[in-house]
C-alpha positions as semicolon CSV with decimal commas, in nm:
position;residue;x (nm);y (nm);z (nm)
1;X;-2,037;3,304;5,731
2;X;-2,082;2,935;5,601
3;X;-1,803;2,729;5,633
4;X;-1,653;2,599;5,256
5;X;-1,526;2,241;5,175
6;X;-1,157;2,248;5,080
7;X;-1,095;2,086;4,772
8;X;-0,826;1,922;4,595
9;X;-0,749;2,102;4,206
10;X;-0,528;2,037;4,010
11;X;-0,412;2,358;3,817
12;X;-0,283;2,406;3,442
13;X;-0,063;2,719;3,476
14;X;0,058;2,833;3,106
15;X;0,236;3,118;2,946
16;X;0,632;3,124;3,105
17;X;0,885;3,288;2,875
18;X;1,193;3,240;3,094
19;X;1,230;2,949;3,302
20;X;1,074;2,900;3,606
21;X;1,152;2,660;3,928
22;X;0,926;2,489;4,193
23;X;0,991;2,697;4,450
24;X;0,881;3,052;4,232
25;X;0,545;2,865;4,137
26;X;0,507;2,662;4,516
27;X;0,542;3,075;4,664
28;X;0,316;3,220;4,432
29;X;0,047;2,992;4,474
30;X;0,062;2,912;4,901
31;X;-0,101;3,206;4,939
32;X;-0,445;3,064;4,825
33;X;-0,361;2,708;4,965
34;X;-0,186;2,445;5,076
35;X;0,060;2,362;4,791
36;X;0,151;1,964;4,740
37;X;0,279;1,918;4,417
38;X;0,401;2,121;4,159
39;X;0,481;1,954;3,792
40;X;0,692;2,129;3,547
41;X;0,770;1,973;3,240
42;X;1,113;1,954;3,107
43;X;1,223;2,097;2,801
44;X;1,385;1,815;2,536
45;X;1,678;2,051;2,488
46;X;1,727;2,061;2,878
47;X;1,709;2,481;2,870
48;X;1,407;2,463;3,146
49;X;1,075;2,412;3,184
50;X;0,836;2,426;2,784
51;X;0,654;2,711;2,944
52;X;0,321;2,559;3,128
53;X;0,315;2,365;3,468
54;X;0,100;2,146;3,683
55;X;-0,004;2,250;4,026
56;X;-0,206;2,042;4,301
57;X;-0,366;2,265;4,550
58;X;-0,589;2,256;4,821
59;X;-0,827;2,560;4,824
60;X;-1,167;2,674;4,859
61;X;-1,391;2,796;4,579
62;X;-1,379;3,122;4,697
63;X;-1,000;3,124;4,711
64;X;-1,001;2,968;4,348
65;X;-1,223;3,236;4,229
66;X;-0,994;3,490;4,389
67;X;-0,650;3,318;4,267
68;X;-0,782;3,307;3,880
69;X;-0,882;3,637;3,903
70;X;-0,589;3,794;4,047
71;X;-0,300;3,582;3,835
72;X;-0,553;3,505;3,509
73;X;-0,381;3,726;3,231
74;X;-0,142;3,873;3,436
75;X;0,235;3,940;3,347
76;X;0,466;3,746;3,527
77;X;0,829;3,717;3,437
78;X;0,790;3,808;3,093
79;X;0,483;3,636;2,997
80;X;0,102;3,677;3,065
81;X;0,000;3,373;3,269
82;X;-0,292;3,153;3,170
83;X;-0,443;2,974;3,465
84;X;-0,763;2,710;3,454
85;X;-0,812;2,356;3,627
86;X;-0,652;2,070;3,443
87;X;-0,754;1,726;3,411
88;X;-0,684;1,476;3,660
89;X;-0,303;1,343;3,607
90;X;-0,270;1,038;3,411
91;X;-0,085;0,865;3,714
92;X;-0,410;0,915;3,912
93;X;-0,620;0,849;3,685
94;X;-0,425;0,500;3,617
95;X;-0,410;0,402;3,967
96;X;-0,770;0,493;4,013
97;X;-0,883;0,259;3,739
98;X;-0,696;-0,072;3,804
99;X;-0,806;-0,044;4,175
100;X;-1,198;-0,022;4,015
101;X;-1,055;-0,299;3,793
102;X;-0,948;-0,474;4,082
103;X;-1,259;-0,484;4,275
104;X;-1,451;-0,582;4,006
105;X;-1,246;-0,859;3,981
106;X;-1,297;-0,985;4,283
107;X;-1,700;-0,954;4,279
108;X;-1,714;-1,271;4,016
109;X;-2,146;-1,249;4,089
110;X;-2,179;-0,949;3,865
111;X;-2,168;-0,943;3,495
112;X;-2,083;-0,647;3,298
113;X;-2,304;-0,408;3,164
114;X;-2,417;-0,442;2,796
115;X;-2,502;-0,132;2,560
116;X;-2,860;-0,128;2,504
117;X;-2,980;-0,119;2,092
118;X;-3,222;0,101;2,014
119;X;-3,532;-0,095;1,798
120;X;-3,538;-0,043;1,486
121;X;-3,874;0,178;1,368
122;X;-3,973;-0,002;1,122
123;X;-3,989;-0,394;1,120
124;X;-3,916;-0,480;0,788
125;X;-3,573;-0,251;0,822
126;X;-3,310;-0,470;0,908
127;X;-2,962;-0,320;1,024
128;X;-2,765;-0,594;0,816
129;X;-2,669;-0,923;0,713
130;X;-2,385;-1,190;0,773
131;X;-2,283;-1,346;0,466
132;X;-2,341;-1,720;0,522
133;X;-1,951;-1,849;0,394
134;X;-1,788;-1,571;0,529
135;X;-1,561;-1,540;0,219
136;X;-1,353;-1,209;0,098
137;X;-1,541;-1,075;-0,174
138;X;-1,327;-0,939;-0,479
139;X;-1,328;-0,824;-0,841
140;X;-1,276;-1,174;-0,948
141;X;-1,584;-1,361;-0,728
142;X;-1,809;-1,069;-0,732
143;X;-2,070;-1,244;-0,915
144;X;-2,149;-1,499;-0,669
145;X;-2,279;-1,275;-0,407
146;X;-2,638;-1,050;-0,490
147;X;-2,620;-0,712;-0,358
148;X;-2,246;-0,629;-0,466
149;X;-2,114;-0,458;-0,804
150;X;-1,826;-0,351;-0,968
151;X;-1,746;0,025;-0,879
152;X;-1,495;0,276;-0,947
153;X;-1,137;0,118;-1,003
154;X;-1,308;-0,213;-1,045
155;X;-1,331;-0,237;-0,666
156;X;-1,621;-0,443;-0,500
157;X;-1,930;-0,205;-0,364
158;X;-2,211;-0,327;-0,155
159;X;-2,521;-0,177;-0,245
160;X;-2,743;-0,009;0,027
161;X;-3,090;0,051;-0,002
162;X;-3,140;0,389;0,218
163;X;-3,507;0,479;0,315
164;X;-3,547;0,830;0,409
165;X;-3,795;0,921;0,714
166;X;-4,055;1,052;0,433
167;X;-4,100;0,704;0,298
168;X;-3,856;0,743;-0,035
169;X;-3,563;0,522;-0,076
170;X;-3,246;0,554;-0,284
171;X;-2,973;0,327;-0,343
């Protein structure tokens, strides 16, 4: 029998029709592990929990396997209970990413990584220019810049030359 790692999940438990406390979800779920945290949201009218729930567990993957098959679809209290693993919890997730954004603060030596571009397959294709004055263009000084016309609703409209990957281009 091999021994298997005990991991931390964190559980997305849906489908309650009347409401339900901590302690009913903490009991019904220490059977497969150790419990620590069980998140219920609150209603806005204050009638209860809005009928899903958050629950951290430590268990196995065989226990998981066994605890979604035994409770996934079942009826409990009035509803059929949806259970699957949920994302990590924002909180966590925060905390985890200003402690990266931390240390790679502190490592000043490193710069950050930069998207690569992919080349362009044909040389003569460029992917677009900069106007040189950097001016608005509008329906009144349309005619000092090439490549722009007067389109629907007298709006300005750039013109694009498209070249298929057969060799034909359309504008």
């Amino acid at each position: 029998m091999s021994a298997e790692t005990v991991q931390e999940k964190r559980v997305y438990i849906g489908g309650f029709k009347q409401p339900v406390t901590e302690n009913d979800i903490r009991c019904r779920f220490t059977p497969f592990g150790q419990v620590s945290c069980v998140d219920l949201p609150a209603a806005a009218d204050a009638s209860g929990c809005r009928g899903f729930g958050y629950v951290s567990i430590r268990i196995t993957p065989s226990q998981w396997q066994r605890c979604t098959s035994v409770y996934g679809g079942t009826k409990w209290k009035g509803g059929m209970l949806r259970i699957e693993e949920a994302k990590e919890s924002y909180l966590v997730r925060l905390e985890r990413e200003r402690k990266e954004m931390a240390e790679a603060a502190e490592q000043p030596n490193q710069e950050p990584a930069q998207k690569k571009r992919k080349p362009s397959s044909s040389p003569d294709i460029y992917e677009g220019k900069m106007a040189e004055d950097m001016d608005l263009v509008t329906a009144k000084n349309i005619d000092r810049y090439s490549g722009w016309s007067k389109g629907r609703y007298n709006r300005p409209v750039l013109k694009y030359k498209i070249i298929k990957p057969n060799g034909k281009s359309f504008t």
